[in-house]
Coordinates of C-alpha atoms in Angstrom, one line a residue:
M1 CA -0.2 0.4 -0.2
D2 CA 1.7 2.9 -0.5
D3 CA 1.7 5.7 1.4
P4 CA 1.6 9.3 1.1
Y5 CA 3.5 10.5 3.0
H6 CA 6.8 9.4 1.8
N7 CA 5.2 9.3 -2.0
N8 CA 6.6 13.0 -1.8
V9 CA 9.2 12.4 1.0
N10 CA 12.8 11.1 0.7
Q11 CA 14.6 9.7 3.0
Q12 CA 18.4 9.9 3.4
V13 CA 21.0 9.2 5.6
T14 CA 24.1 12.2 5.2
E15 CA 27.7 11.0 5.7
G16 CA 27.0 12.3 10.8
G17 CA 24.8 9.6 10.4
E18 CA 22.2 12.3 10.3
Y19 CA 18.8 11.8 9.1
T20 CA 17.1 14.6 6.2
Y21 CA 14.1 15.0 4.7
T22 CA 13.0 16.7 1.1
Q23 CA 9.9 16.9 0.1
D24 CA 8.9 16.2 -3.7
G25 CA 6.9 19.9 -4.5
G26 CA 5.5 21.2 -7.6
G27 CA 9.1 20.2 -9.9
Q28 CA 11.3 22.2 -6.6
D29 CA 14.1 21.3 -5.2
G30 CA 13.7 19.6 -2.1
Y31 CA 14.4 21.5 0.6
P32 CA 16.2 19.7 3.1
Y33 CA 15.1 20.2 7.3
Q34 CA 16.9 18.9 9.7
T35 CA 16.5 18.4 13.3
D36 CA 18.2 22.2 14.5
Y37 CA 16.8 24.6 12.6
P38 CA 18.6 27.6 10.4
P39 CA 18.3 31.3 12.3
Q40 CA 16.5 33.5 9.6
E41 CA 18.3 35.6 8.6
E42 CA 17.2 40.1 9.2
D43 CA 15.7 40.3 6.2
A44 CA 13.7 36.3 5.8
A45 CA 11.6 38.9 8.4
S46 CA 7.4 38.9 8.4
D47 CA 6.5 42.7 7.4
A48 CA 3.9 42.1 9.6
T49 CA 6.9 41.4 13.0
E50 CA 8.9 44.3 10.9
G51 CA 10.0 47.0 13.9
A52 CA 8.9 45.1 16.8
D53 CA 10.7 43.2 18.7
D54 CA 10.4 39.4 20.4
D55 CA 10.7 41.1 24.0
E56 CA 8.1 44.2 23.5
Q57 CA 5.4 41.6 22.1
M58 CA 1.9 42.0 23.7
Y59 CA 0.7 39.8 24.8
E60 CA -3.8 39.4 24.0
G61 CA -4.4 37.8 27.6
E62 CA -3.0 40.9 29.6
Y63 CA -5.7 43.1 28.3
Q64 CA -8.2 40.9 29.5
G65 CA -6.0 40.6 33.2
I66 CA -5.3 36.9 32.0
P67 CA -1.7 36.3 33.6
H68 CA 0.7 34.8 31.2
P69 CA 1.5 31.1 31.2
D70 CA 5.2 31.6 32.0
E71 CA 4.6 33.7 35.3
I72 CA 1.8 31.0 35.9
K73 CA 4.6 28.5 36.2
E74 CA 6.6 31.1 37.6
A75 CA 4.8 31.6 40.7
R76 CA 4.2 27.8 41.3
R77 CA 7.9 26.7 41.0
A78 CA 8.5 30.1 43.7
A79 CA 5.5 28.3 45.4
R80 CA 7.2 24.9 45.9
L81 CA 10.6 26.4 46.3
E82 CA 8.9 28.0 50.2
A83 CA 7.2 24.6 50.8
R84 CA 10.4 23.3 51.2
R85 CA 12.4 25.8 52.6
K86 CA 9.4 26.5 55.3
A87 CA 9.5 22.6 55.7
R88 CA 12.6 23.1 56.2
L89 CA 12.9 25.8 59.1
A90 CA 9.8 23.9 61.2
G91 CA 11.9 21.5 61.4
Q92 CA 15.1 22.9 62.3
Q93 CA 13.0 24.9 64.2
Q94 CA 11.2 21.9 66.2
E95 CA 14.3 20.2 66.9
E96 CA 15.9 23.0 68.8
E97 CA 12.9 23.8 70.6
E98 CA 12.8 19.7 71.6
N99 CA 16.4 20.5 72.4
L100 CA 16.3 23.5 74.4
P101 CA 14.3 22.7 77.4
E102 CA 17.3 20.0 78.5
Q103 CA 20.0 22.9 77.6
Y104 CA 18.7 24.9 79.9
E105 CA 17.7 22.4 82.2
S106 CA 21.8 22.1 82.6
I107 CA 22.5 24.8 82.2
M108 CA 20.8 26.2 85.8
E109 CA 22.1 23.6 87.1
D110 CA 25.7 24.4 86.0
C111 CA 24.9 27.5 87.6
G112 CA 23.6 26.2 90.8
H113 CA 21.5 28.5 93.3
G114 CA 22.4 31.1 95.6
R115 CA 22.3 35.2 95.3
F116 CA 21.6 35.6 92.6
Q117 CA 17.5 34.0 93.3
W118 CA 17.5 35.3 96.6
M119 CA 17.6 38.7 95.6
L120 CA 15.0 37.7 92.8
F121 CA 13.3 36.4 95.0
I122 CA 13.1 39.4 97.4
V123 CA 12.5 41.9 94.2
L124 CA 9.5 39.7 93.1
G125 CA 8.4 39.0 96.9
L126 CA 7.6 42.6 96.9
A127 CA 5.7 42.8 93.9
L128 CA 4.1 39.7 95.1
M129 CA 4.3 42.1 98.6
A130 CA 1.8 45.2 96.0
D131 CA -0.1 43.2 95.0
G132 CA -1.7 41.8 98.6
V133 CA -1.6 45.1 99.5
D134 CA -4.5 46.8 96.6
G135 CA -6.7 43.7 98.0
F136 CA -6.9 45.2 101.4
V137 CA -6.7 48.5 100.6
V138 CA -9.8 49.5 99.7
G139 CA -11.7 47.3 102.3
F140 CA -9.7 49.3 104.7
V141 CA -10.2 52.5 103.3
L142 CA -14.4 52.6 102.7
P143 CA -15.0 53.4 106.2
S144 CA -13.3 56.2 106.4
A145 CA -13.8 57.4 103.0
E146 CA -17.8 57.4 102.6
K147 CA -18.3 60.0 104.8
D148 CA -15.7 62.5 103.3
M149 CA -16.5 61.6 99.8
C150 CA -20.5 60.7 100.6
I151 CA -20.1 57.4 99.3
S152 CA -23.5 55.1 99.2
N153 CA -23.7 51.5 99.4
S154 CA -24.0 51.6 96.3
D155 CA -20.9 53.2 95.0
K156 CA -18.8 51.2 97.6
G157 CA -20.0 48.1 95.7
L158 CA -19.3 49.8 92.8
L159 CA -16.2 50.7 93.6
G160 CA -15.0 46.3 95.2
L161 CA -16.3 45.2 91.8
L162 CA -13.6 48.1 89.7
V163 CA -11.4 46.4 91.7
Y164 CA -11.4 42.7 90.6
V165 CA -12.9 43.3 86.6
A166 CA -9.5 45.8 86.8
M167 CA -7.2 43.4 87.9
M168 CA -9.1 40.8 86.0
V169 CA -8.2 42.4 82.7
G170 CA -4.8 43.3 83.9
A171 CA -4.1 40.2 84.9
L172 CA -5.4 39.2 81.4
V173 CA -3.8 41.1 78.9
W174 CA 0.0 41.6 81.4
G175 CA 0.4 37.8 81.5
G176 CA -0.1 38.1 77.5
L177 CA 1.9 41.0 76.8
C178 CA 4.7 39.3 78.8
D179 CA 5.3 36.3 76.4
K180 CA 5.6 39.3 73.3
M181 CA 7.7 42.9 75.8
G182 CA 9.2 40.2 78.0
R183 CA 9.4 39.8 81.9
R184 CA 11.5 42.7 83.6
R185 CA 9.4 45.2 80.9
C186 CA 6.3 44.0 81.8
L187 CA 6.7 43.6 85.2
I188 CA 8.5 47.7 84.6
Y189 CA 4.9 49.2 83.3
V190 CA 2.7 47.1 85.9
L191 CA 4.1 48.4 89.0
T192 CA 4.5 51.6 87.5
I193 CA 0.8 52.2 86.8
D194 CA 0.3 51.3 90.0
L195 CA 2.3 53.1 91.6
V196 CA 1.2 56.5 89.6
F197 CA -2.3 55.6 89.4
S198 CA -2.1 54.7 93.6
F199 CA -0.3 58.1 94.5
L200 CA -2.8 60.0 92.6
S201 CA -6.1 58.5 94.4
C202 CA -3.8 59.5 97.6
F203 CA -5.0 63.1 96.5
A204 CA -8.5 62.5 94.9
Q205 CA -11.3 64.8 96.0
S206 CA -14.1 62.9 94.3
Y207 CA -15.5 59.8 94.4
G208 CA -15.5 59.6 91.5
F209 CA -11.6 60.7 90.3
F210 CA -10.5 58.3 93.1
L211 CA -12.9 55.4 91.3
F212 CA -10.9 56.5 88.2
F213 CA -7.0 56.0 89.7
R214 CA -8.0 53.0 91.8
F215 CA -9.3 50.9 88.8
C216 CA -6.7 52.0 86.8
S217 CA -4.6 51.1 90.0
G218 CA -6.0 47.8 90.0
F219 CA -5.5 47.1 85.8
G220 CA -2.0 47.6 86.5
I221 CA -0.6 45.7 89.9
G222 CA -3.5 42.9 88.1
G223 CA -1.3 42.0 85.6
S224 CA 1.8 41.6 89.0
I225 CA 0.9 37.7 89.5
P226 CA 1.2 36.1 86.3
I227 CA 4.6 38.1 85.2
V228 CA 6.6 37.6 88.4
Y229 CA 5.3 33.5 89.1
T230 CA 6.8 32.8 85.2
Y231 CA 9.9 35.2 85.8
F232 CA 11.0 33.5 88.3
T233 CA 10.5 30.2 87.1
E234 CA 12.9 30.3 84.2
F235 CA 15.3 30.8 86.8
L236 CA 14.9 28.1 88.9
Q237 CA 16.6 25.0 88.7
M238 CA 13.6 22.1 88.1
D239 CA 14.5 19.9 92.3
K240 CA 14.7 23.8 93.3
R241 CA 11.1 25.2 91.7
G242 CA 8.8 23.6 93.3
E243 CA 9.3 24.8 96.6
H244 CA 10.8 28.5 96.0
L245 CA 7.5 29.1 93.6
S246 CA 5.5 27.6 97.2
W247 CA 7.7 29.9 100.0
L248 CA 7.0 33.2 97.5
C249 CA 3.3 32.5 97.3
M250 CA 3.6 33.7 101.5
F251 CA 4.5 37.3 100.5
W252 CA 0.5 38.0 99.0
M253 CA 0.1 36.7 103.1
L254 CA 3.3 39.0 104.0
G255 CA 1.5 42.0 102.3
G256 CA -2.5 41.3 103.9
L257 CA -0.9 41.6 106.9
Y258 CA 1.1 44.9 106.5
A259 CA -1.8 46.6 104.8
S260 CA -3.3 45.6 108.2
F261 CA -1.7 47.1 110.4
T262 CA -1.0 50.3 108.8
A263 CA -4.8 50.1 108.8
W264 CA -4.8 49.8 112.1
G265 CA -1.6 51.5 113.0
I266 CA -2.8 54.9 111.2
I267 CA -6.1 54.8 110.4
P268 CA -7.5 56.2 113.7
H269 CA -5.1 59.1 114.1
Y270 CA -7.5 61.1 112.4
G271 CA -5.2 63.9 113.8
W272 CA -2.6 62.8 111.1
G273 CA -4.0 64.3 108.5
F274 CA -4.1 67.5 107.2
A275 CA -6.0 70.7 105.2
I276 CA -5.5 73.5 102.1
G277 CA -8.4 76.0 101.7
S278 CA -11.6 74.2 102.8
E279 CA -12.4 71.8 99.4
F280 CA -8.3 70.0 99.3
Q281 CA -8.2 67.7 103.3
I282 CA -5.8 64.8 103.9
H283 CA -7.3 62.8 106.2
S284 CA -5.3 60.0 108.1
W285 CA -6.9 56.9 104.8
R286 CA -5.3 59.0 102.8
L287 CA -1.9 58.8 104.5
F288 CA -2.6 54.7 105.0
I289 CA -3.0 54.5 101.1
F290 CA 0.2 56.7 100.4
V291 CA 2.5 54.1 103.2
C292 CA 1.2 51.4 101.2
L293 CA 3.3 52.4 98.1
F294 CA 6.1 51.7 99.8
P295 CA 6.2 47.5 98.2
A296 CA 5.2 48.4 95.3
L297 CA 8.4 51.1 95.4
A298 CA 10.8 49.2 96.8
A299 CA 10.1 45.9 94.4
L300 CA 10.3 48.8 91.2
V301 CA 12.7 50.1 92.3
G302 CA 14.5 46.4 92.4
V303 CA 13.4 45.1 89.2
V304 CA 15.5 47.5 87.0
F305 CA 18.6 46.6 88.0
M306 CA 16.9 42.8 88.3
P307 CA 18.3 40.9 84.3
E308 CA 15.6 39.7 82.0
S309 CA 14.7 36.6 81.3
P310 CA 17.2 34.6 79.7
R311 CA 14.6 32.0 79.2
F312 CA 12.2 33.9 77.3
L313 CA 15.9 35.8 75.1
L314 CA 16.6 32.1 74.5
E315 CA 13.0 31.2 73.0
S316 CA 13.0 34.6 71.8
A317 CA 16.4 34.4 69.2
R318 CA 18.2 36.9 71.6
H319 CA 21.5 34.3 71.6
D320 CA 24.3 36.8 73.2
E321 CA 21.9 37.9 75.9
A322 CA 20.9 35.5 77.3
W323 CA 24.3 34.0 77.3
M324 CA 25.4 37.3 79.2
I325 CA 22.9 37.9 81.7
L326 CA 23.1 33.5 82.7
R327 CA 27.4 34.3 83.3
Q328 CA 26.5 36.9 85.1
V329 CA 24.2 33.7 87.4
H330 CA 27.0 31.5 87.5
D331 CA 29.7 34.1 88.7
T332 CA 27.6 35.7 91.2
N333 CA 26.1 32.4 92.9
W334 CA 29.7 30.7 92.5
K335 CA 31.4 33.7 94.3
A336 CA 29.3 34.2 96.8
K337 CA 29.6 30.5 97.3
G338 CA 33.5 31.3 98.1
E339 CA 34.3 29.7 94.3
P340 CA 34.8 32.1 91.7
E341 CA 37.7 30.9 90.0
R342 CA 34.5 28.4 88.6
V343 CA 33.9 29.8 84.9
F344 CA 31.4 29.4 82.7
T345 CA 31.7 26.4 79.9
V346 CA 28.3 27.5 78.0
T347 CA 29.9 28.2 75.1
N348 CA 27.2 28.0 72.1
I349 CA 22.8 28.0 72.9
K350 CA 20.8 25.5 70.5
T351 CA 17.9 28.6 69.8
P352 CA 14.9 28.2 67.7
Q353 CA 14.5 30.9 64.2
T354 CA 12.2 33.1 64.8
Q355 CA 10.7 35.6 62.2
E356 CA 10.9 39.7 62.9
D357 CA 7.2 40.5 64.0
E358 CA 5.2 42.1 60.9
F359 CA 5.2 45.1 62.6
I360 CA 9.1 46.1 62.0
E361 CA 8.4 45.6 58.0
I362 CA 5.9 47.6 59.0
Q363 CA 6.7 51.0 60.4
S364 CA 9.0 52.5 58.0
D365 CA 6.3 52.0 55.4
T366 CA 4.8 54.0 57.6
G367 CA 4.1 57.7 57.9
T368 CA 3.6 59.1 61.6
V369 CA 4.6 58.5 64.5
F370 CA -0.1 57.6 65.1
Q371 CA -0.3 55.5 62.8
R372 CA 3.1 53.5 63.4
W373 CA 2.1 53.3 67.2
T374 CA -1.5 51.8 66.1
V375 CA 0.4 49.4 63.5
R376 CA 3.4 48.0 66.4
H377 CA 0.4 47.6 68.9
M378 CA -2.5 46.0 66.9
T379 CA -0.2 43.3 65.5
M380 CA 1.1 43.0 69.0
L381 CA -2.4 42.0 69.9
Q382 CA -3.0 39.6 67.4
Q383 CA -0.4 38.0 68.6
V384 CA -1.0 37.7 71.8
M385 CA -4.6 36.7 71.2
A386 CA -2.6 33.6 68.7
N387 CA -1.3 32.8 72.6
I388 CA -4.6 32.5 74.2
M389 CA -6.2 30.3 71.3
S390 CA -3.0 27.9 70.8
L391 CA -3.8 26.9 74.7
S392 CA -7.4 25.4 73.3
A393 CA -5.4 23.2 70.8
P394 CA -6.8 19.7 71.3
E395 CA -3.6 18.5 73.5
L396 CA -4.1 21.0 75.8
R397 CA -7.9 21.8 75.8
L398 CA -8.7 18.3 78.8
Q399 CA -5.7 19.5 80.5
G400 CA -6.8 23.2 80.3
L401 CA -10.0 23.0 81.9
F402 CA -9.4 20.8 84.6
L403 CA -7.4 23.3 85.6
V404 CA -9.3 26.8 85.4
V405 CA -12.1 24.3 87.3
V406 CA -9.3 23.5 90.5
W407 CA -8.6 27.2 90.3
F408 CA -12.5 28.6 90.4
C409 CA -12.7 26.8 92.9
L410 CA -10.2 27.6 94.5
A411 CA -11.1 31.3 94.6
F412 CA -14.8 30.5 94.2
S413 CA -13.9 29.2 97.9
Y414 CA -11.8 31.7 99.7
H415 CA -13.1 35.1 98.5
G416 CA -16.3 33.5 99.3
L417 CA -15.6 33.1 102.7
G418 CA -13.3 36.3 103.0
V419 CA -16.1 38.4 101.6
W420 CA -18.6 36.7 104.3
F421 CA -17.3 35.5 107.2
P422 CA -16.8 39.4 108.3
D423 CA -19.7 40.3 107.9
M424 CA -21.3 37.0 109.2
I425 CA -19.3 37.6 112.5
K426 CA -20.9 41.1 112.6
Y427 CA -24.1 40.1 111.9
M428 CA -24.0 37.9 114.8
Q429 CA -22.9 40.5 116.8
Y430 CA -25.2 42.4 115.7
E431 CA -27.6 40.0 116.9
E432 CA -26.2 38.8 120.1
Y433 CA -26.5 42.5 122.2
E434 CA -30.1 42.9 120.7
S435 CA -31.1 39.6 123.0
K436 CA -28.8 40.6 125.2
V437 CA -30.1 44.5 125.4
R438 CA -31.4 45.7 129.0
I439 CA -33.9 48.8 128.6
F440 CA -34.4 51.0 131.4
H441 CA -37.3 53.7 131.2
R442 CA -37.9 56.9 133.6
E443 CA -35.2 55.7 135.8
R444 CA -33.3 59.0 138.6
V445 CA -29.7 58.9 139.6
E446 CA -29.1 61.7 141.1
R447 CA -25.4 62.6 142.3
F448 CA -24.2 59.0 141.4
H449 CA -20.9 58.6 140.2
F450 CA -20.4 56.6 137.4
N451 CA -17.6 53.9 137.5
F452 CA -18.0 51.1 135.5
S453 CA -18.1 50.8 132.0
L454 CA -22.4 50.9 129.9
V455 CA -23.0 48.3 127.6
N456 CA -26.2 47.1 125.7
Q457 CA -28.5 49.2 127.0
I458 CA -31.3 51.5 126.3
H459 CA -32.5 54.5 128.5
R460 CA -35.9 56.3 128.0
E461 CA -36.8 59.3 129.3
G462 CA -34.6 59.3 131.8
E463 CA -33.4 61.8 133.9
Y464 CA -29.5 62.0 135.4
I465 CA -28.8 65.1 138.2
H466 CA -25.3 66.0 139.1
D467 CA -24.0 62.9 138.0
K468 CA -20.3 62.1 137.3
F469 CA -19.9 59.6 134.3
A470 CA -15.9 59.4 135.0
E471 CA -13.1 57.1 133.2
I472 CA -15.2 54.7 131.5
E473 CA -16.7 53.3 128.3
I474 CA -20.4 53.5 126.4
K475 CA -20.5 50.3 124.1
S476 CA -24.1 50.0 122.4
V477 CA -26.0 52.7 124.7
K478 CA -28.7 54.6 123.0
F479 CA -30.2 57.6 125.6
E480 CA -33.6 58.8 124.4
N481 CA -36.0 61.8 125.7
S482 CA -33.9 61.7 128.4
L483 CA -32.1 64.8 130.7
F484 CA -29.2 65.2 131.6
E485 CA -28.7 68.3 134.1
N486 CA -25.4 69.8 135.6
C487 CA -23.7 66.3 134.8
Y488 CA -20.1 65.3 134.4
F489 CA -17.9 64.3 131.1
E490 CA -14.5 63.0 131.9
D491 CA -13.0 60.1 130.1
V492 CA -15.1 58.7 128.5
K493 CA -14.4 56.1 125.5
S494 CA -17.8 55.1 123.3
T495 CA -18.3 52.4 121.1
N496 CA -21.7 52.8 118.7
T497 CA -23.4 55.3 121.1
F498 CA -25.9 58.1 120.7
F499 CA -28.3 60.6 122.6
E500 CA -31.5 61.3 120.8
N501 CA -33.8 64.1 121.6
C502 CA -32.7 64.4 125.0
T503 CA -32.2 67.9 127.1
I504 CA -28.7 68.8 128.1
K505 CA -28.1 71.3 130.5
N506 CA -24.9 73.5 132.2
T507 CA -23.2 70.1 131.6
V508 CA -19.2 69.1 130.8
F509 CA -17.5 67.0 128.0
Y510 CA -13.8 67.0 128.7
N511 CA -11.0 65.0 126.9
T512 CA -13.9 61.7 125.9
D513 CA -15.2 60.9 121.5
L514 CA -19.0 62.7 122.6
W515 CA -18.9 64.7 119.8
E516 CA -21.5 66.4 117.8
E517 CA -23.0 64.3 115.5
K518 CA -23.9 61.7 119.0
F519 CA -26.0 64.0 119.4
K520 CA -30.0 63.6 116.8
N521 CA -32.7 66.5 117.9
C522 CA -30.7 67.3 121.0
Q523 CA -31.7 70.8 123.1
M524 CA -28.5 71.9 124.6
E525 CA -27.4 75.3 127.0
N526 CA -24.9 76.3 128.4
T527 CA -23.1 72.8 127.6
T528 CA -18.9 72.9 127.5
F529 CA -16.9 70.4 125.2
L530 CA -13.0 70.4 126.8
H531 CA -10.1 69.1 124.6
P532 CA -12.4 66.1 122.7
K533 CA -10.5 63.4 122.1
E534 CA -9.7 63.1 118.0
R535 CA -12.0 61.9 116.1
L536 CA -12.0 58.3 114.8
P537 CA -13.5 57.4 112.2
S538 CA -15.8 54.7 111.0
Q539 CA -14.4 51.4 111.2
L540 CA -14.5 48.0 111.6
S541 CA -14.6 48.1 116.3
G542 CA -11.3 46.1 117.5
G543 CA -13.3 42.5 117.8
E544 CA -14.0 42.8 114.1
R545 CA -11.1 44.0 112.9
H546 CA -8.9 41.3 114.8
C547 CA -11.5 39.0 113.8
H548 CA -11.3 39.9 110.1
L549 CA -7.4 39.4 110.3
H550 CA -7.5 36.1 112.7
G551 CA -9.4 34.5 109.7
Q552 CA -7.4 35.7 106.1
L553 CA -4.3 34.6 107.4
P554 CA -5.4 30.4 107.5
G555 CA -6.7 31.0 103.8
Q556 CA -3.1 33.4 102.8
F557 CA -1.5 30.4 103.8
G558 CA -3.7 27.1 102.3
C559 CA -6.1 28.5 99.4
V560 CA -3.1 30.7 98.3
A561 CA -0.1 29.0 98.5
W562 CA -2.6 25.6 96.6
Q563 CA -3.2 27.8 94.0
H564 CA -0.5 28.8 93.1
H565 CA 1.1 25.4 93.3
L566 CA -1.1 24.1 91.4
S567 CA -0.6 27.2 88.4
V568 CA 3.1 26.4 88.2
V569 CA 3.5 22.8 88.2
H570 CA 0.6 22.2 86.1
G571 CA 0.4 25.5 85.3
Q572 CA 3.6 26.3 83.8
D573 CA 4.6 23.2 82.6
R574 CA 2.1 22.6 80.6
K575 CA 1.9 24.4 78.0
N576 CA 4.6 26.0 74.9
Q577 CA 7.0 27.8 76.5
N578 CA 6.3 30.6 74.5
N579 CA 2.7 31.2 76.6
R580 CA 3.7 30.6 80.2
G581 CA 2.9 34.3 81.0
T582 CA -0.1 33.5 78.8
A583 CA -1.5 31.1 80.0
F584 CA -0.6 31.9 83.8
G585 CA -3.2 34.9 82.7
I586 CA -5.6 33.6 81.9
L587 CA -5.7 31.6 85.2
N588 CA -5.5 34.2 87.1
G589 CA -8.2 36.1 85.0
I590 CA -10.3 33.3 86.1
C591 CA -9.2 33.9 89.8
K592 CA -10.7 37.4 89.4
F593 CA -13.9 36.8 87.7
A594 CA -14.8 33.2 90.8
A595 CA -14.2 36.5 93.5
I596 CA -16.5 38.5 91.3
I597 CA -19.3 36.6 91.6
A598 CA -18.6 35.3 94.6
S599 CA -18.9 38.1 96.7
F600 CA -22.8 38.5 94.3
I601 CA -23.9 35.6 96.3
F602 CA -22.2 35.1 99.4
A603 CA -23.4 38.9 100.0
A604 CA -26.3 38.3 99.6
F605 CA -26.7 35.2 102.6
I606 CA -25.5 37.2 105.2
G607 CA -28.8 37.8 107.8
I608 CA -30.5 35.4 105.8
T609 CA -28.3 32.2 106.5
K610 CA -24.9 30.1 107.6
I611 CA -25.4 27.0 106.2
I612 CA -25.6 27.9 102.1
P613 CA -22.4 30.2 102.2
I614 CA -21.5 26.8 103.7
F615 CA -22.4 25.0 102.1
L616 CA -21.5 26.6 98.9
A617 CA -18.4 26.5 99.7
F618 CA -17.8 22.7 101.2
S619 CA -19.5 21.8 97.7
A620 CA -17.0 23.7 96.0
L621 CA -14.0 22.7 97.2
V622 CA -14.4 18.8 96.9
C623 CA -15.3 19.7 93.6
G624 CA -12.2 21.2 92.9
G625 CA -9.9 18.6 95.2
L626 CA -11.7 16.0 93.6
V627 CA -11.4 17.7 89.4
A628 CA -7.5 18.1 90.8
L629 CA -6.8 13.8 90.9
K630 CA -7.3 14.1 87.2
L631 CA -3.8 16.7 87.2
P632 CA -1.5 14.8 85.8
E633 CA 1.6 15.3 88.6
T634 CA 5.8 17.4 86.9
R635 CA 7.3 17.7 89.6
E636 CA 10.1 16.4 88.1
K637 CA 9.8 17.7 84.9
I638 CA 12.3 19.5 83.1
L639 CA 10.1 23.4 82.2
T640 CA 9.3 22.7 78.1

């Protein structure tokens, strides 16, 4: 069968072994077709393309926004190369992150535990003490401040609520920021904010400004707990971690004691204040707030001289800075132990590769200072939120839920009883007085010397003529519609004592605390007040304050220590290395949230029943204890 193709094409083999083809057509000689076409000369170019360069030819799809096929291929090739590069970097980073905990633990063992850790212990303890002080300040100053600022009961509740809300928000915000900005830097910010606004609250003359300043102060100091424990944890080796973090918890309780004793020693001295005109008055309770600033001030000065956490620097790929700090820790400890000749032998630490934050590139292309500030902080906020969301990963979700339940239960019981117990004691005392009150009706006492205390009595329509009340205490006594004529009161101390609708004639009050506000609708005729005692502000009585202080001590020693011990064993070790502060901030925010709920629930049962608050506290503790059994033991685990 004839092949039409071979009829027109003759195949020949040249001497070099190459095939050439000749095509018959029209009586013309065949044109040789080789594997490589011969280049065309410029003169042979088509008239249609004359004057147009190949590189400048326009792709017709460009008008329609369709990318050139070559561009698509190039983009795909670049994407594959970038994916391979990222995979290699991710593998290297994972390997380095897995190696970093073991490296760091070995380095901390080489540095030892000594003078440096104890100095940091004192400094961070003062910061924790400042948080404890702030938790008590409002409760101690409210009885005195409510008169100076005319604060109603609803306003007092709002102040206590907003301070806890501020602390909760502060814990969440600063806990996340310390994972991005650094432990030391954020702690300096936290203490500075607390100092500035607490100082301003000392001089606030109106309730609105006082409320605002205390809210800002609470926002600052609320971040101290997550930062302090994260910071100190990263300077401790594994076998020292639980012990020394538990000791650090005691500073929070010392803050409560400091606030209690300074309130007891300063607030009753009403005459220690001063006034500038009639509008600007500084009373003793404002001096108490000022003295409460000392722990935060001392902590701030100490933190300024402390270095950043080397663990944070290593996780941020700042190798050289971390190495210098670790050498400082090593040399400080071993010189204090009498071995200055020991040399820091660590020369290389493998750190994970990290990418620069996005806002560092953006800020150079942004016009105004405000725009740069906005971009930078919005980017940081996004990174903090990403950290928070990473804690909901499947491998952490269940343990995180257990931790939240344990913390909530402990805080709910502790703060709920802390609110309910002192007020319940006060209410029980009131009930006891009411049940044992003695009523005297129309008694007439003449030329009698009262040299014994009057306690829990009501005197109605009595007459007291030429009587002397000297060196006695009058406690919970009310005189109604009574007559005092030619009487003499000397060195009298009164508590919850009032005169209502009484007539007082030719009577002298010498060195007493029976001030004008204790006489309600009374008629005074030729009555003299000489050398009255210093005014004592409205506050808890001595016995009530004593009960409150003793009631808080077991809770502070027990509940606080267990809360923070659980968080550092579990809350620190089980989280990703760059999320420790964020995790701790969330747990501490949960703690403050539980305190807010508990204060509302437990306060509602004061004066109603004692069974329900006790049952709620018991149930919460049992629930928290049972859930805690599900948490893994991490005492001997390396800080990963």
